[in-house]
Amino acid sequence: GAGVSQSPRYKVTKRGQDVALRCDPISGHVSLYWYRQALGQGPEFLTYFNYEAQQDKSGLPNDRFSAERPEGSISTLTIQRTEQRDSAMYRCASSSPRPEQETQYFGPGTRLLVL
Amino acid sequence: AQSVTQLDSQVPVFEEAPVELRCNYSSSVSVYLFWYVQYPNQGLQLLLKYLSGSTLVKGINGFEAEFNKSQTSFHLRKPSVHISDTAEYFCAVSKAAGNKLTFGGGTRVLVKP
């Protein structure tokens, strides 16, 4: 079946603009995760959802970052008033209910460049 | 909190030679361990995982990893690499199913002909 999809794949924006990044998980996957990966580093956790409930947002760096998953499927990560330091690859992953809940399947990522 | 250290940032290796990528972790609780691979311009793909049981885990593309609890390590090996194994490899841990992953900084493998 189809994997995790993310859009847009590339986003160039000017400092101060808001951006919305979309993630469409694998059908039937309950949990959805957002990570951010700076160049030359490993991904870092931002937030995750079970169904529509945001379970953990401890990784969101500040209040300019927010995420939602209103119907328990597609999720949107929004960055308000973007800054150059927000430039990174944003990765989404999803996982199914038991028995393979521990395995996260990743999308291709959205590369964000803030000028 | 967990942390993951990948000791080598880059590993050059000749085609058909063996390769070992080192991963050490720290955690106050039992963890699940993973290796992911990122090919150029692609997303992260799961290579293998350790949840429990046998400490030697076999994954896709001929890779295997061994969990060593006393040394808190989960090193990845392949006995004979191909050009197509050129990629970045990430070790990760989570403390439970349905939990966030904590990644290491990655190891770039460059396979030379």
PDB file of C-alpha atoms in Angstrom:
ATOM      1  CA  GLY A   1       0.000   0.000   0.000  1.00  0.00           C
ATOM      2  CA  ALA A   2       0.903   3.676  -0.067  1.00  0.00           C
ATOM      3  CA  GLY A   3       3.484   4.906   2.386  1.00  0.00           C
ATOM      4  CA  VAL A   4       3.620   8.090   4.407  1.00  0.00           C
ATOM      5  CA  SER A   5       3.374  11.144   2.191  1.00  0.00           C
ATOM      6  CA  GLN A   6       4.411  14.691   2.947  1.00  0.00           C
ATOM      7  CA  SER A   7       3.806  17.942   1.147  1.00  0.00           C
ATOM      8  CA  PRO A   8       5.286  20.089  -0.040  1.00  0.00           C
ATOM      9  CA  ARG A   9       8.584  18.305  -0.606  1.00  0.00           C
ATOM     10  CA  TYR A  10      10.426  21.614  -0.740  1.00  0.00           C
ATOM     11  CA  LYS A  11       9.431  24.951   0.680  1.00  0.00           C
ATOM     12  CA  VAL A  12      11.305  28.225   0.368  1.00  0.00           C
ATOM     13  CA  THR A  13       9.923  31.104   2.371  1.00  0.00           C
ATOM     14  CA  LYS A  14      10.966  34.494   3.606  1.00  0.00           C
ATOM     15  CA  ARG A  15      11.705  35.211   7.218  1.00  0.00           C
ATOM     16  CA  GLY A  16       8.561  36.219   9.068  1.00  0.00           C
ATOM     17  CA  GLN A  17       6.150  34.216   6.926  1.00  0.00           C
ATOM     18  CA  ASP A  18       4.026  31.360   8.254  1.00  0.00           C
ATOM     19  CA  VAL A  19       4.358  27.876   6.762  1.00  0.00           C
ATOM     20  CA  ALA A  20       2.193  24.768   7.000  1.00  0.00           C
ATOM     21  CA  LEU A  21       3.656  21.326   6.417  1.00  0.00           C
ATOM     22  CA  ARG A  22       1.366  18.410   5.761  1.00  0.00           C
ATOM     23  CA  CYS A  23       1.674  14.721   6.597  1.00  0.00           C
ATOM     24  CA  ASP A  24      -0.599  11.959   5.358  1.00  0.00           C
ATOM     25  CA  PRO A  25       0.120   8.754   7.325  1.00  0.00           C
ATOM     26  CA  ILE A  26      -0.271   5.173   6.207  1.00  0.00           C
ATOM     27  CA  SER A  27      -3.937   4.232   6.218  1.00  0.00           C
ATOM     28  CA  GLY A  28      -4.983   2.761   9.551  1.00  0.00           C
ATOM     29  CA  HIS A  29      -1.961   4.020  11.433  1.00  0.00           C
ATOM     30  CA  VAL A  30      -2.981   5.408  14.785  1.00  0.00           C
ATOM     31  CA  SER A  31       0.193   7.174  15.872  1.00  0.00           C
ATOM     32  CA  LEU A  32       1.816  10.031  13.997  1.00  0.00           C
ATOM     33  CA  TYR A  33       5.144  11.647  14.814  1.00  0.00           C
ATOM     34  CA  TRP A  34       6.963  14.797  13.704  1.00  0.00           C
ATOM     35  CA  TYR A  35      10.745  15.128  13.712  1.00  0.00           C
ATOM     36  CA  ARG A  36      13.155  17.839  12.592  1.00  0.00           C
ATOM     37  CA  GLN A  37      16.550  17.075  11.087  1.00  0.00           C
ATOM     38  CA  ALA A  38      19.214  19.720  10.755  1.00  0.00           C
ATOM     39  CA  LEU A  39      21.930  19.268   8.170  1.00  0.00           C
ATOM     40  CA  GLY A  40      24.502  16.715   9.298  1.00  0.00           C
ATOM     41  CA  GLN A  41      22.510  15.612  12.333  1.00  0.00           C
ATOM     42  CA  GLY A  42      20.035  12.931  13.255  1.00  0.00           C
ATOM     43  CA  PRO A  43      16.297  13.601  13.445  1.00  0.00           C
ATOM     44  CA  GLU A  44      15.003  15.191  16.654  1.00  0.00           C
ATOM     45  CA  PHE A  45      11.545  14.571  18.049  1.00  0.00           C
ATOM     46  CA  LEU A  46       9.021  17.398  17.930  1.00  0.00           C
ATOM     47  CA  THR A  47       5.600  15.995  18.812  1.00  0.00           C
ATOM     48  CA  TYR A  48       3.289  13.011  18.391  1.00  0.00           C
ATOM     49  CA  PHE A  49      -0.376  12.080  18.224  1.00  0.00           C
ATOM     50  CA  ASN A  50      -2.449   9.048  19.000  1.00  0.00           C
ATOM     51  CA  TYR A  51      -5.561   9.436  16.857  1.00  0.00           C
ATOM     52  CA  GLU A  52      -6.390  13.143  17.157  1.00  0.00           C
ATOM     53  CA  ALA A  53      -4.923  13.598  20.633  1.00  0.00           C
ATOM     54  CA  GLN A  54      -1.543  15.262  20.921  1.00  0.00           C
ATOM     55  CA  GLN A  55       0.250  13.037  23.434  1.00  0.00           C
ATOM     56  CA  ASP A  56       3.607  14.745  23.708  1.00  0.00           C
ATOM     57  CA  LYS A  57       4.727  18.124  22.454  1.00  0.00           C
ATOM     58  CA  SER A  58       7.844  18.396  24.546  1.00  0.00           C
ATOM     59  CA  GLY A  59      10.081  18.639  21.501  1.00  0.00           C
ATOM     60  CA  LEU A  60       8.465  21.717  19.981  1.00  0.00           C
ATOM     61  CA  PRO A  61      11.194  24.369  20.304  1.00  0.00           C
ATOM     62  CA  ASN A  62       8.955  27.364  21.081  1.00  0.00           C
ATOM     63  CA  ASP A  63       5.408  28.619  20.767  1.00  0.00           C
ATOM     64  CA  ARG A  64       5.841  29.488  17.085  1.00  0.00           C
ATOM     65  CA  PHE A  65       5.549  25.768  16.392  1.00  0.00           C
ATOM     66  CA  SER A  66       2.216  23.979  16.601  1.00  0.00           C
ATOM     67  CA  ALA A  67       0.688  20.802  15.212  1.00  0.00           C
ATOM     68  CA  GLU A  68      -2.762  19.384  14.808  1.00  0.00           C
ATOM     69  CA  ARG A  69      -4.448  16.227  13.637  1.00  0.00           C
ATOM     70  CA  PRO A  70      -8.136  17.105  13.873  1.00  0.00           C
ATOM     71  CA  GLU A  71      -9.637  13.939  12.396  1.00  0.00           C
ATOM     72  CA  GLY A  72      -6.992  11.489  13.486  1.00  0.00           C
ATOM     73  CA  SER A  73      -5.497  11.109  10.029  1.00  0.00           C
ATOM     74  CA  ILE A  74      -3.742  13.970   8.206  1.00  0.00           C
ATOM     75  CA  SER A  75      -1.567  16.214  10.361  1.00  0.00           C
ATOM     76  CA  THR A  76      -0.314  19.737   9.837  1.00  0.00           C
ATOM     77  CA  LEU A  77       2.792  21.215  11.421  1.00  0.00           C
ATOM     78  CA  THR A  78       2.635  25.009  11.405  1.00  0.00           C
ATOM     79  CA  ILE A  79       5.535  27.356  11.965  1.00  0.00           C
ATOM     80  CA  GLN A  80       4.582  30.976  12.517  1.00  0.00           C
ATOM     81  CA  ARG A  81       6.873  33.942  11.873  1.00  0.00           C
ATOM     82  CA  THR A  82       9.592  31.723  10.447  1.00  0.00           C
ATOM     83  CA  GLU A  83      13.232  32.408  11.247  1.00  0.00           C
ATOM     84  CA  GLN A  84      16.362  31.326   9.414  1.00  0.00           C
ATOM     85  CA  ARG A  85      17.173  28.838  12.196  1.00  0.00           C
ATOM     86  CA  ASP A  86      13.953  26.982  11.315  1.00  0.00           C
ATOM     87  CA  SER A  87      15.570  25.791   8.066  1.00  0.00           C
ATOM     88  CA  ALA A  88      15.758  21.999   8.218  1.00  0.00           C
ATOM     89  CA  MET A  89      14.218  18.772   6.944  1.00  0.00           C
ATOM     90  CA  TYR A  90      10.902  18.081   8.645  1.00  0.00           C
ATOM     91  CA  ARG A  91      10.050  14.400   8.808  1.00  0.00           C
ATOM     92  CA  CYS A  92       6.777  12.690   9.593  1.00  0.00           C
ATOM     93  CA  ALA A  93       6.350   9.071  10.649  1.00  0.00           C
ATOM     94  CA  SER A  94       3.424   6.848  11.510  1.00  0.00           C
ATOM     95  CA  SER A  95       2.959   3.548  13.277  1.00  0.00           C
ATOM     96  CA  SER A  96       0.185   1.004  13.438  1.00  0.00           C
ATOM     97  CA  PRO A  97      -1.617  -0.337  16.466  1.00  0.00           C
ATOM     98  CA  ARG A  98      -0.158  -3.400  18.155  1.00  0.00           C
ATOM     99  CA  PRO A  99       1.608  -5.689  17.497  1.00  0.00           C
ATOM    100  CA  GLU A 100       4.026  -3.470  15.526  1.00  0.00           C
ATOM    101  CA  GLN A 101       3.385  -0.236  17.353  1.00  0.00           C
ATOM    102  CA  GLU A 102       7.114   0.227  17.983  1.00  0.00           C
ATOM    103  CA  THR A 103       7.996   0.502  14.286  1.00  0.00           C
ATOM    104  CA  GLN A 104       7.768   3.972  12.789  1.00  0.00           C
ATOM    105  CA  TYR A 105       7.511   4.387   9.017  1.00  0.00           C
ATOM    106  CA  PHE A 106       8.869   7.626   7.674  1.00  0.00           C
ATOM    107  CA  GLY A 107       7.786   9.852   4.828  1.00  0.00           C
ATOM    108  CA  PRO A 108      10.172  11.535   2.369  1.00  0.00           C
ATOM    109  CA  GLY A 109      10.325  14.746   4.387  1.00  0.00           C
ATOM    110  CA  THR A 110       9.775  18.416   3.650  1.00  0.00           C
ATOM    111  CA  ARG A 111      12.900  20.496   3.197  1.00  0.00           C
ATOM    112  CA  LEU A 112      12.261  23.999   4.509  1.00  0.00           C
ATOM    113  CA  LEU A 113      14.527  26.905   3.640  1.00  0.00           C
ATOM    114  CA  VAL A 114      13.917  30.242   5.311  1.00  0.00           C
ATOM    115  CA  LEU A 115      15.627  33.146   3.590  1.00  0.00           C
TER     116      LEU A 115
ATOM    117  CA  ALA B   1      16.294  10.450  29.184  1.00  0.00           C
ATOM    118  CA  GLN B   2      17.915   8.388  26.488  1.00  0.00           C
ATOM    119  CA  SER B   3      20.848   9.333  24.308  1.00  0.00           C
ATOM    120  CA  VAL B   4      22.539   7.683  21.346  1.00  0.00           C
ATOM    121  CA  THR B   5      26.124   8.042  20.203  1.00  0.00           C
ATOM    122  CA  GLN B   6      27.328   6.955  16.806  1.00  0.00           C
ATOM    123  CA  LEU B   7      31.066   6.962  17.135  1.00  0.00           C
ATOM    124  CA  ASP B   8      31.939   7.363  13.466  1.00  0.00           C
ATOM    125  CA  SER B   9      30.543  10.197  11.406  1.00  0.00           C
ATOM    126  CA  GLN B  10      31.966   8.801   8.168  1.00  0.00           C
ATOM    127  CA  VAL B  11      33.109   5.339   7.145  1.00  0.00           C
ATOM    128  CA  PRO B  12      34.778   4.823   3.779  1.00  0.00           C
ATOM    129  CA  VAL B  13      34.903   1.188   2.712  1.00  0.00           C
ATOM    130  CA  PHE B  14      35.816  -0.722  -0.429  1.00  0.00           C
ATOM    131  CA  GLU B  15      33.250  -2.765  -2.291  1.00  0.00           C
ATOM    132  CA  GLU B  16      32.960  -6.363  -1.035  1.00  0.00           C
ATOM    133  CA  ALA B  17      34.748  -5.490   2.218  1.00  0.00           C
ATOM    134  CA  PRO B  18      33.027  -5.850   5.598  1.00  0.00           C
ATOM    135  CA  VAL B  19      31.717  -2.843   7.477  1.00  0.00           C
ATOM    136  CA  GLU B  20      30.794  -2.205  11.098  1.00  0.00           C
ATOM    137  CA  LEU B  21      28.943   0.876  12.294  1.00  0.00           C
ATOM    138  CA  ARG B  22      29.118   1.519  16.005  1.00  0.00           C
ATOM    139  CA  CYS B  23      26.236   2.648  18.176  1.00  0.00           C
ATOM    140  CA  ASN B  24      26.171   3.135  21.936  1.00  0.00           C
ATOM    141  CA  TYR B  25      23.212   4.278  23.948  1.00  0.00           C
ATOM    142  CA  SER B  26      22.418   5.353  27.465  1.00  0.00           C
ATOM    143  CA  SER B  27      19.118   4.829  29.197  1.00  0.00           C
ATOM    144  CA  SER B  28      17.871   4.218  32.712  1.00  0.00           C
ATOM    145  CA  VAL B  29      15.225   1.811  31.435  1.00  0.00           C
ATOM    146  CA  SER B  30      15.054  -1.015  28.931  1.00  0.00           C
ATOM    147  CA  VAL B  31      14.876   0.195  25.373  1.00  0.00           C
ATOM    148  CA  TYR B  32      13.985  -0.876  21.899  1.00  0.00           C
ATOM    149  CA  LEU B  33      16.803  -0.402  19.377  1.00  0.00           C
ATOM    150  CA  PHE B  34      16.636   0.402  15.682  1.00  0.00           C
ATOM    151  CA  TRP B  35      18.824   1.015  12.676  1.00  0.00           C
ATOM    152  CA  TYR B  36      17.471   3.157   9.859  1.00  0.00           C
ATOM    153  CA  VAL B  37      19.074   3.894   6.482  1.00  0.00           C
ATOM    154  CA  GLN B  38      18.686   7.026   4.423  1.00  0.00           C
ATOM    155  CA  TYR B  39      19.587   6.727   0.754  1.00  0.00           C
ATOM    156  CA  PRO B  40      20.291   9.950  -1.151  1.00  0.00           C
ATOM    157  CA  ASN B  41      17.127  12.011  -1.635  1.00  0.00           C
ATOM    158  CA  GLN B  42      14.952   9.421   0.075  1.00  0.00           C
ATOM    159  CA  GLY B  43      13.228   9.013   3.422  1.00  0.00           C
ATOM    160  CA  LEU B  44      14.357   6.900   6.355  1.00  0.00           C
ATOM    161  CA  GLN B  45      13.930   3.156   5.875  1.00  0.00           C
ATOM    162  CA  LEU B  46      13.989   0.617   8.684  1.00  0.00           C
ATOM    163  CA  LEU B  47      16.898  -1.838   8.399  1.00  0.00           C
ATOM    164  CA  LEU B  48      16.304  -3.853  11.552  1.00  0.00           C
ATOM    165  CA  LYS B  49      15.125  -3.650  15.136  1.00  0.00           C
ATOM    166  CA  TYR B  50      15.737  -5.278  18.500  1.00  0.00           C
ATOM    167  CA  LEU B  51      12.823  -5.624  20.871  1.00  0.00           C
ATOM    168  CA  SER B  52      13.713  -8.652  22.990  1.00  0.00           C
ATOM    169  CA  GLY B  53      14.975 -12.213  22.713  1.00  0.00           C
ATOM    170  CA  SER B  54      17.972 -13.187  20.617  1.00  0.00           C
ATOM    171  CA  THR B  55      20.655 -10.531  20.758  1.00  0.00           C
ATOM    172  CA  LEU B  56      21.633 -11.069  17.120  1.00  0.00           C
ATOM    173  CA  VAL B  57      19.142  -9.432  14.803  1.00  0.00           C
ATOM    174  CA  LYS B  58      19.062  -9.862  11.049  1.00  0.00           C
ATOM    175  CA  GLY B  59      17.645  -7.192   8.798  1.00  0.00           C
ATOM    176  CA  ILE B  60      17.175  -6.362   5.166  1.00  0.00           C
ATOM    177  CA  ASN B  61      19.923  -6.183   2.544  1.00  0.00           C
ATOM    178  CA  GLY B  62      22.247  -8.541   4.427  1.00  0.00           C
ATOM    179  CA  PHE B  63      22.689  -6.332   7.496  1.00  0.00           C
ATOM    180  CA  GLU B  64      22.738  -7.630  11.044  1.00  0.00           C
ATOM    181  CA  ALA B  65      23.222  -6.071  14.472  1.00  0.00           C
ATOM    182  CA  GLU B  66      24.077  -7.380  17.887  1.00  0.00           C
ATOM    183  CA  PHE B  67      22.614  -6.063  21.112  1.00  0.00           C
ATOM    184  CA  ASN B  68      25.073  -6.035  23.999  1.00  0.00           C
ATOM    185  CA  LYS B  69      23.375  -5.011  27.210  1.00  0.00           C
ATOM    186  CA  SER B  70      26.504  -4.867  29.349  1.00  0.00           C
ATOM    187  CA  GLN B  71      28.224  -2.558  26.886  1.00  0.00           C
ATOM    188  CA  THR B  72      24.999  -0.730  25.970  1.00  0.00           C
ATOM    189  CA  SER B  73      25.834  -1.165  22.322  1.00  0.00           C
ATOM    190  CA  PHE B  74      23.989  -2.089  19.144  1.00  0.00           C
ATOM    191  CA  HIS B  75      26.589  -2.264  16.392  1.00  0.00           C
ATOM    192  CA  LEU B  76      25.546  -2.808  12.778  1.00  0.00           C
ATOM    193  CA  ARG B  77      27.522  -5.093  10.458  1.00  0.00           C
ATOM    194  CA  LYS B  78      27.547  -6.324   6.920  1.00  0.00           C
ATOM    195  CA  PRO B  79      30.089  -8.919   5.765  1.00  0.00           C
ATOM    196  CA  SER B  80      30.361  -7.648   2.187  1.00  0.00           C
ATOM    197  CA  VAL B  81      29.133  -4.240   1.050  1.00  0.00           C
ATOM    198  CA  HIS B  82      27.929  -3.135  -2.353  1.00  0.00           C
ATOM    199  CA  ILE B  83      28.106   0.232  -4.047  1.00  0.00           C
ATOM    200  CA  SER B  84      24.367   0.513  -3.422  1.00  0.00           C
ATOM    201  CA  ASP B  85      24.984   0.494   0.353  1.00  0.00           C
ATOM    202  CA  THR B  86      26.314   4.048   0.079  1.00  0.00           C
ATOM    203  CA  ALA B  87      23.963   5.932   2.392  1.00  0.00           C
ATOM    204  CA  GLU B  88      23.608   7.465   5.823  1.00  0.00           C
ATOM    205  CA  TYR B  89      22.798   5.125   8.684  1.00  0.00           C
ATOM    206  CA  PHE B  90      21.049   6.131  11.898  1.00  0.00           C
ATOM    207  CA  CYS B  91      20.844   4.265  15.177  1.00  0.00           C
ATOM    208  CA  ALA B  92      17.798   5.026  17.340  1.00  0.00           C
ATOM    209  CA  VAL B  93      16.219   3.991  20.629  1.00  0.00           C
ATOM    210  CA  SER B  94      12.799   4.223  22.195  1.00  0.00           C
ATOM    211  CA  LYS B  95      11.795   3.308  25.705  1.00  0.00           C
ATOM    212  CA  ALA B  96       8.519   1.657  24.742  1.00  0.00           C
ATOM    213  CA  ALA B  97       6.237   0.885  21.870  1.00  0.00           C
ATOM    214  CA  GLY B  98       4.462   3.989  20.696  1.00  0.00           C
ATOM    215  CA  ASN B  99       7.157   6.243  22.071  1.00  0.00           C
ATOM    216  CA  LYS B 100       9.352   8.804  20.394  1.00  0.00           C
ATOM    217  CA  LEU B 101      12.623   7.762  18.819  1.00  0.00           C
ATOM    218  CA  THR B 102      15.925   9.261  19.944  1.00  0.00           C
ATOM    219  CA  PHE B 103      18.450   9.200  17.117  1.00  0.00           C
ATOM    220  CA  GLY B 104      22.206   9.282  16.924  1.00  0.00           C
ATOM    221  CA  GLY B 105      23.982  11.746  14.698  1.00  0.00           C
ATOM    222  CA  GLY B 106      24.305   9.330  11.806  1.00  0.00           C
ATOM    223  CA  THR B 107      27.174   7.583  10.016  1.00  0.00           C
ATOM    224  CA  ARG B 108      27.824   8.217   6.349  1.00  0.00           C
ATOM    225  CA  VAL B 109      29.015   5.119   4.529  1.00  0.00           C
ATOM    226  CA  LEU B 110      30.793   5.625   1.245  1.00  0.00           C
ATOM    227  CA  VAL B 111      31.439   2.436  -0.669  1.00  0.00           C
ATOM    228  CA  LYS B 112      34.302   2.734  -3.130  1.00  0.00           C
ATOM    229  CA  PRO B 113      34.807   0.465  -6.128  1.00  0.00           C
TER     230      PRO B 113
END
